[in-house]
Coordinates of C-alpha atoms in Angstrom, one line a residue:
M60 CA -0.8 28.0 -19.8
Q61 CA -0.2 27.5 -23.5
I62 CA 2.6 24.9 -22.8
N63 CA 0.3 22.9 -20.6
R64 CA -2.4 23.0 -23.3
L65 CA -0.1 21.9 -26.0
F66 CA 1.1 19.0 -23.9
E67 CA -2.4 17.9 -23.0
M68 CA -3.4 18.1 -26.7
I69 CA -0.6 15.6 -27.5
Y70 CA -1.7 13.3 -24.7
I71 CA -5.4 13.4 -25.8
L72 CA -4.4 12.6 -29.4
L73 CA -2.2 9.8 -28.3
N74 CA -5.3 8.2 -26.8
K75 CA -7.7 9.1 -29.7
E76 CA -7.5 8.7 -33.4
N77 CA -8.6 12.3 -33.9
M78 CA -10.5 15.1 -32.3
T79 CA -12.2 18.1 -33.9
A80 CA -11.0 21.7 -33.4
K81 CA -14.4 22.5 -32.0
A82 CA -14.1 19.7 -29.4
F83 CA -10.7 20.9 -28.4
A84 CA -11.9 24.5 -28.1
E85 CA -14.7 23.4 -25.8
H86 CA -12.4 21.2 -23.8
F87 CA -9.9 24.1 -23.2
E88 CA -12.5 26.9 -23.2
V89 CA -10.7 28.8 -26.0
S90 CA -11.6 29.7 -29.5
Q91 CA -11.1 27.4 -32.5
R92 CA -8.7 30.0 -33.9
T93 CA -6.5 29.4 -30.9
I94 CA -6.6 25.7 -31.5
Y95 CA -5.5 26.2 -35.1
R96 CA -2.5 28.3 -33.9
D97 CA -1.6 25.5 -31.4
V98 CA -1.6 23.0 -34.2
E99 CA 0.8 25.2 -36.2
L100 CA 3.1 25.5 -33.2
L101 CA 3.2 21.8 -32.6
S102 CA 3.9 21.1 -36.3
A103 CA 6.7 23.7 -36.3
A104 CA 8.2 21.9 -33.2
G105 CA 8.4 18.7 -35.2
I106 CA 5.3 16.9 -33.8
P107 CA 3.7 15.0 -36.7
I108 CA 0.2 16.5 -36.3
Y109 CA -2.2 17.1 -39.2
M110 CA -5.8 18.2 -39.9
T111 CA -8.3 16.7 -42.2
K112 CA -11.7 18.2 -43.4
G113 CA -15.0 16.6 -43.9
K114 CA -17.0 13.9 -42.1
G115 CA -14.8 11.9 -39.7
G116 CA -12.1 14.5 -40.0
G117 CA -10.3 16.5 -37.4
I118 CA -6.9 16.9 -35.8
A119 CA -4.7 13.8 -35.4
L120 CA -1.2 12.5 -35.0
L121 CA 0.6 10.1 -37.3
P122 CA -0.3 6.5 -36.2
D123 CA 3.3 5.5 -35.4
F124 CA 4.1 8.5 -33.3
V125 CA 5.1 8.1 -29.6
L126 CA 6.4 10.8 -27.3
N127 CA 9.9 9.4 -26.9
K128 CA 12.0 12.5 -26.3
T129 CA 12.9 11.6 -22.8
V130 CA 16.1 10.8 -20.8
L131 CA 14.6 7.4 -19.7
T132 CA 15.8 4.2 -21.2
D133 CA 13.4 1.5 -22.4
N134 CA 14.2 -0.5 -19.3
E135 CA 13.5 2.4 -17.1
K136 CA 10.2 3.1 -18.8
A137 CA 9.2 -0.6 -18.3
D138 CA 10.2 -0.4 -14.6
I139 CA 8.1 2.7 -14.0
L140 CA 5.0 1.2 -15.6
S141 CA 5.5 -2.1 -13.7
A142 CA 5.8 -0.2 -10.5
L143 CA 2.6 1.7 -11.2
H144 CA 0.8 -1.6 -11.9
A145 CA 2.2 -3.1 -8.7
V146 CA 0.9 -0.2 -6.5
D147 CA -2.4 0.3 -8.3
T148 CA -4.3 -1.4 -5.5
V149 CA -2.2 0.1 -2.7
S150 CA -3.2 3.6 -3.7
L151 CA -6.9 2.7 -3.6
E152 CA -7.6 5.5 -6.0
Q153 CA -7.8 5.7 -9.8
T154 CA -4.2 5.3 -11.0
N155 CA -5.3 4.1 -14.4
T156 CA -5.1 7.6 -15.6
A157 CA -1.4 7.9 -14.8
I158 CA -0.7 4.4 -16.1
G159 CA -2.5 5.1 -19.4
K160 CA -0.8 8.5 -19.8
L161 CA 2.7 7.2 -19.2
S162 CA 2.0 4.1 -21.3
S163 CA 1.0 6.3 -24.2
M164 CA 4.0 8.5 -23.8
F165 CA 6.4 5.6 -23.6
G166 CA 4.8 3.8 -26.6
G167 CA 3.2 1.0 -24.5
A168 CA 6.4 -0.1 -22.8
G169 CA 6.3 -2.7 -20.1
G170 CA 3.0 -4.5 -20.7
D171 CA 0.6 -5.7 -18.1
W172 CA 2.5 -8.6 -16.6
L173 CA 2.2 -8.0 -12.9
E174 CA -0.8 -7.8 -10.5
V175 CA -0.5 -7.1 -6.8
D176 CA -3.3 -6.9 -4.3
F177 CA -2.5 -6.2 -0.6
S178 CA -6.1 -6.3 0.5
N179 CA -7.4 -9.1 2.8
W180 CA -9.4 -12.0 1.4
A181 CA -12.2 -11.1 3.9
N182 CA -13.7 -7.6 4.5
G183 CA -11.4 -6.1 1.8
E184 CA -13.9 -3.3 1.0
E185 CA -14.1 -2.2 4.6
E186 CA -10.3 -2.1 5.0
A187 CA -10.0 -0.3 1.7
A188 CA -12.4 2.4 2.9
V189 CA -10.4 2.9 6.1
F190 CA -7.2 3.1 4.1
A191 CA -8.6 5.7 1.7
T192 CA -9.9 7.9 4.5
L193 CA -6.6 7.7 6.4
K194 CA -4.6 8.5 3.3
T195 CA -6.6 11.7 2.8
A196 CA -6.2 12.7 6.5
I197 CA -2.4 12.1 6.3
L198 CA -2.0 14.2 3.1
K199 CA -4.2 17.0 4.5
K200 CA -2.6 16.7 8.0
K201 CA -5.9 16.3 9.7
K202 CA -6.4 14.5 13.0
V203 CA -8.7 11.5 13.1
A204 CA -10.8 9.8 15.8
F205 CA -11.8 6.2 15.9
L206 CA -12.8 3.3 18.2
Y207 CA -9.9 0.9 18.4
H208 CA -10.3 -2.7 19.5
G209 CA -6.9 -3.7 21.0
S210 CA -5.5 -5.8 23.9
E211 CA -6.7 -3.1 26.3
G212 CA -10.3 -3.4 25.1
S213 CA -12.3 -0.9 23.0
V214 CA -10.9 2.6 23.4
R215 CA -11.7 5.8 21.7
R216 CA -8.6 7.4 20.2
T217 CA -7.8 10.7 18.7
V218 CA -4.5 10.6 16.8
E219 CA -2.3 12.5 14.3
P220 CA -2.1 10.1 11.4
L221 CA 1.5 10.1 10.0
K222 CA 2.0 7.0 7.8
L223 CA 0.4 3.9 6.4
C224 CA 2.6 0.8 6.7
F225 CA 2.4 -2.8 5.5
K226 CA 4.2 -5.3 7.7
G227 CA 3.7 -9.0 8.5
Q228 CA 0.7 -9.4 6.1
S229 CA -1.3 -6.5 7.6
W230 CA -1.8 -2.8 7.1
Y231 CA -1.0 -0.5 10.1
L232 CA -1.5 3.2 10.8
Y233 CA 1.5 4.9 12.4
A234 CA 0.3 7.9 14.4
Y235 CA 0.9 10.1 17.4
C236 CA -1.7 9.1 20.0
N237 CA -3.1 12.1 22.0
L238 CA -4.4 9.7 24.7
R239 CA -0.9 8.1 25.3
S240 CA 1.1 11.2 24.3
D241 CA 3.3 8.9 22.3
Y242 CA 3.7 7.2 18.9
R243 CA 1.7 4.1 18.2
F244 CA 0.8 1.5 15.5
F245 CA -2.8 0.7 14.9
K246 CA -4.0 -2.3 12.9
L247 CA -6.4 -1.1 10.2
R248 CA -8.7 -4.0 10.7
R249 CA -9.3 -3.0 14.3
I250 CA -10.2 0.6 13.5
K251 CA -13.9 1.3 13.6
E252 CA -16.1 4.4 13.5
L253 CA -13.4 6.4 11.8
E254 CA -13.9 10.1 11.3
V255 CA -11.6 12.9 10.0
L256 CA -11.6 15.9 12.3
D257 CA -11.2 19.6 11.4
E258 CA -8.2 20.0 13.6
S259 CA -4.8 20.1 11.8
F260 CA -1.3 19.1 13.0
Q261 CA 2.3 19.7 11.9
R262 CA 4.1 16.6 13.1
S263 CA 5.8 14.3 10.5
A264 CA 6.8 10.7 10.5
T265 CA 10.3 9.1 10.5
A266 CA 11.5 8.4 7.0
K267 CA 12.1 4.6 7.6
L268 CA 10.1 3.3 10.5
F269 CA 11.0 -0.3 10.3
E270 CA 14.7 0.4 10.1
S271 CA 14.7 2.1 13.5
D272 CA 16.2 0.0 16.4
K273 CA 14.0 1.9 18.8
L274 CA 10.7 0.9 17.1
F275 CA 9.8 -1.8 19.6
G276 CA 12.4 -0.8 22.3
D277 CA 14.8 -3.5 23.5
D278 CA 12.2 -6.1 24.6
F279 CA 12.7 -8.8 21.9
V280 CA 12.7 -12.5 22.4
T281 CA 14.2 -15.3 20.2
I282 CA 12.0 -18.3 20.2
T283 CA 13.0 -21.8 19.1
L284 CA 10.1 -23.9 17.7
K285 CA 9.6 -27.4 16.6
I286 CA 6.9 -27.6 13.9
A287 CA 5.3 -30.8 12.6
K288 CA 5.7 -31.9 9.0
E289 CA 2.0 -31.3 8.5
M290 CA 2.9 -27.5 8.6
A291 CA 5.6 -27.8 6.0
Y292 CA 3.8 -25.3 3.7
R293 CA 3.8 -22.7 6.5
V294 CA 7.4 -23.3 7.3
Y295 CA 8.4 -22.6 3.7
D296 CA 6.2 -19.5 3.7
E297 CA 7.2 -18.0 7.0
F298 CA 10.7 -19.4 7.9
P299 CA 13.4 -19.1 5.2
Q300 CA 15.9 -20.6 7.7
H301 CA 14.9 -24.0 9.1
E302 CA 16.4 -27.4 9.9
V303 CA 14.6 -30.5 8.8
Q304 CA 14.6 -33.3 11.4
P305 CA 14.8 -37.1 10.7
D306 CA 11.0 -37.4 11.4
G307 CA 10.2 -34.7 8.8
S308 CA 9.5 -32.0 11.4
F309 CA 11.3 -28.7 11.4
V310 CA 13.2 -26.7 14.0
V311 CA 13.1 -22.9 13.4
Q312 CA 13.9 -19.7 15.2
M313 CA 12.2 -16.4 15.2
T314 CA 13.0 -13.1 16.9
M315 CA 10.0 -10.9 17.8
P316 CA 9.0 -8.1 20.1
R317 CA 7.3 -9.5 23.2
G318 CA 3.5 -9.2 23.5
D319 CA 0.3 -11.2 23.6
W320 CA 0.3 -11.2 19.8
V321 CA 3.3 -13.6 19.9
Y322 CA 1.1 -16.2 21.6
H323 CA -1.8 -15.6 19.3
Y324 CA 0.5 -16.2 16.4
L325 CA 1.9 -19.4 17.8
A326 CA -1.6 -20.6 18.6
T327 CA -2.4 -20.6 14.8
F328 CA -0.2 -23.7 14.5
G329 CA -2.4 -25.6 17.0
E330 CA -1.1 -29.0 18.1
H331 CA 1.6 -28.9 15.3
C332 CA 3.9 -26.5 17.1
E333 CA 6.0 -26.8 20.3
V334 CA 8.1 -24.1 21.9
L335 CA 11.5 -25.5 22.8
S336 CA 12.9 -22.3 24.3
P337 CA 13.1 -20.0 26.1
E338 CA 11.5 -21.6 29.1
D339 CA 9.5 -18.6 30.2
V340 CA 7.7 -18.4 26.8
R341 CA 7.1 -22.2 27.0
L342 CA 5.5 -21.9 30.4
Q343 CA 3.3 -18.9 29.4
I344 CA 2.1 -20.9 26.4
K345 CA 1.3 -23.8 28.7
E346 CA -0.6 -21.5 31.1
K347 CA -2.7 -19.9 28.2
L348 CA -3.5 -23.4 26.8
Q349 CA -4.6 -24.6 30.2
K350 CA -6.9 -21.6 30.6
T351 CA -8.4 -22.3 27.2
L352 CA -8.9 -26.0 28.2
D353 CA -10.5 -25.0 31.5
Q354 CA -13.3 -23.3 29.5
Y355 CA -14.3 -26.7 28.1
L356 CA -14.3 -28.6 31.4

């Protein structure tokens, strides 16, 4: 208990110019005499801590002191702080405390040079609330229930939430679905009426989901596309490997698991994209476009 108190005293003083013994005593719920002994122990251990009397006085550290007795190098300290800044939004909780604490301990290493936000441009607050609720359920191993809007329509699901995943510009919940008696991915933006249940579970997720060859089974398709030059910005964003044609268009290939979402994705290119192969995908795109056109006849 005393070791924890001594460490916290140093951390508090690293973030404040000084603090009175009375304030410390109230914070730790101990006597002022105990605080004085703590100061003596820290001083004997080589910590440059001192006390001043009078108005504005109190317990303080020398201004240039940083807690640098660590096995981490300066580069490693900077990497840790940068990583914390990068995932600050992902955690969707107050990580500023950890960032501030480590920054003080490391002497302000790293700086605030990076900002990452994985939330969507639209409805970001709603998705963040779902994320936070699911994170709590995963850590506490509590089942959740929600209304899911998928290709099968709106279905009520009860699942064992195992992991939150970011893939293809979207957040997903990886969970064991009690309705299907199998593992499933659920897109966070399609989850509505989410509630955490009292029922617990023991199941755990695979360490690296997206490295598993069995994630989507064997039903993959490689599609060759011709994309108009007007979509150059999307080609550079989404297809690192591409061939530029004499007319300025692009020929690209993508390998994806089969499903309606493939056609939805291709439809986002509108008239600027043509499926060259395989023939079955080309025909299905044609059929879906014809059905869409029929609605306007």
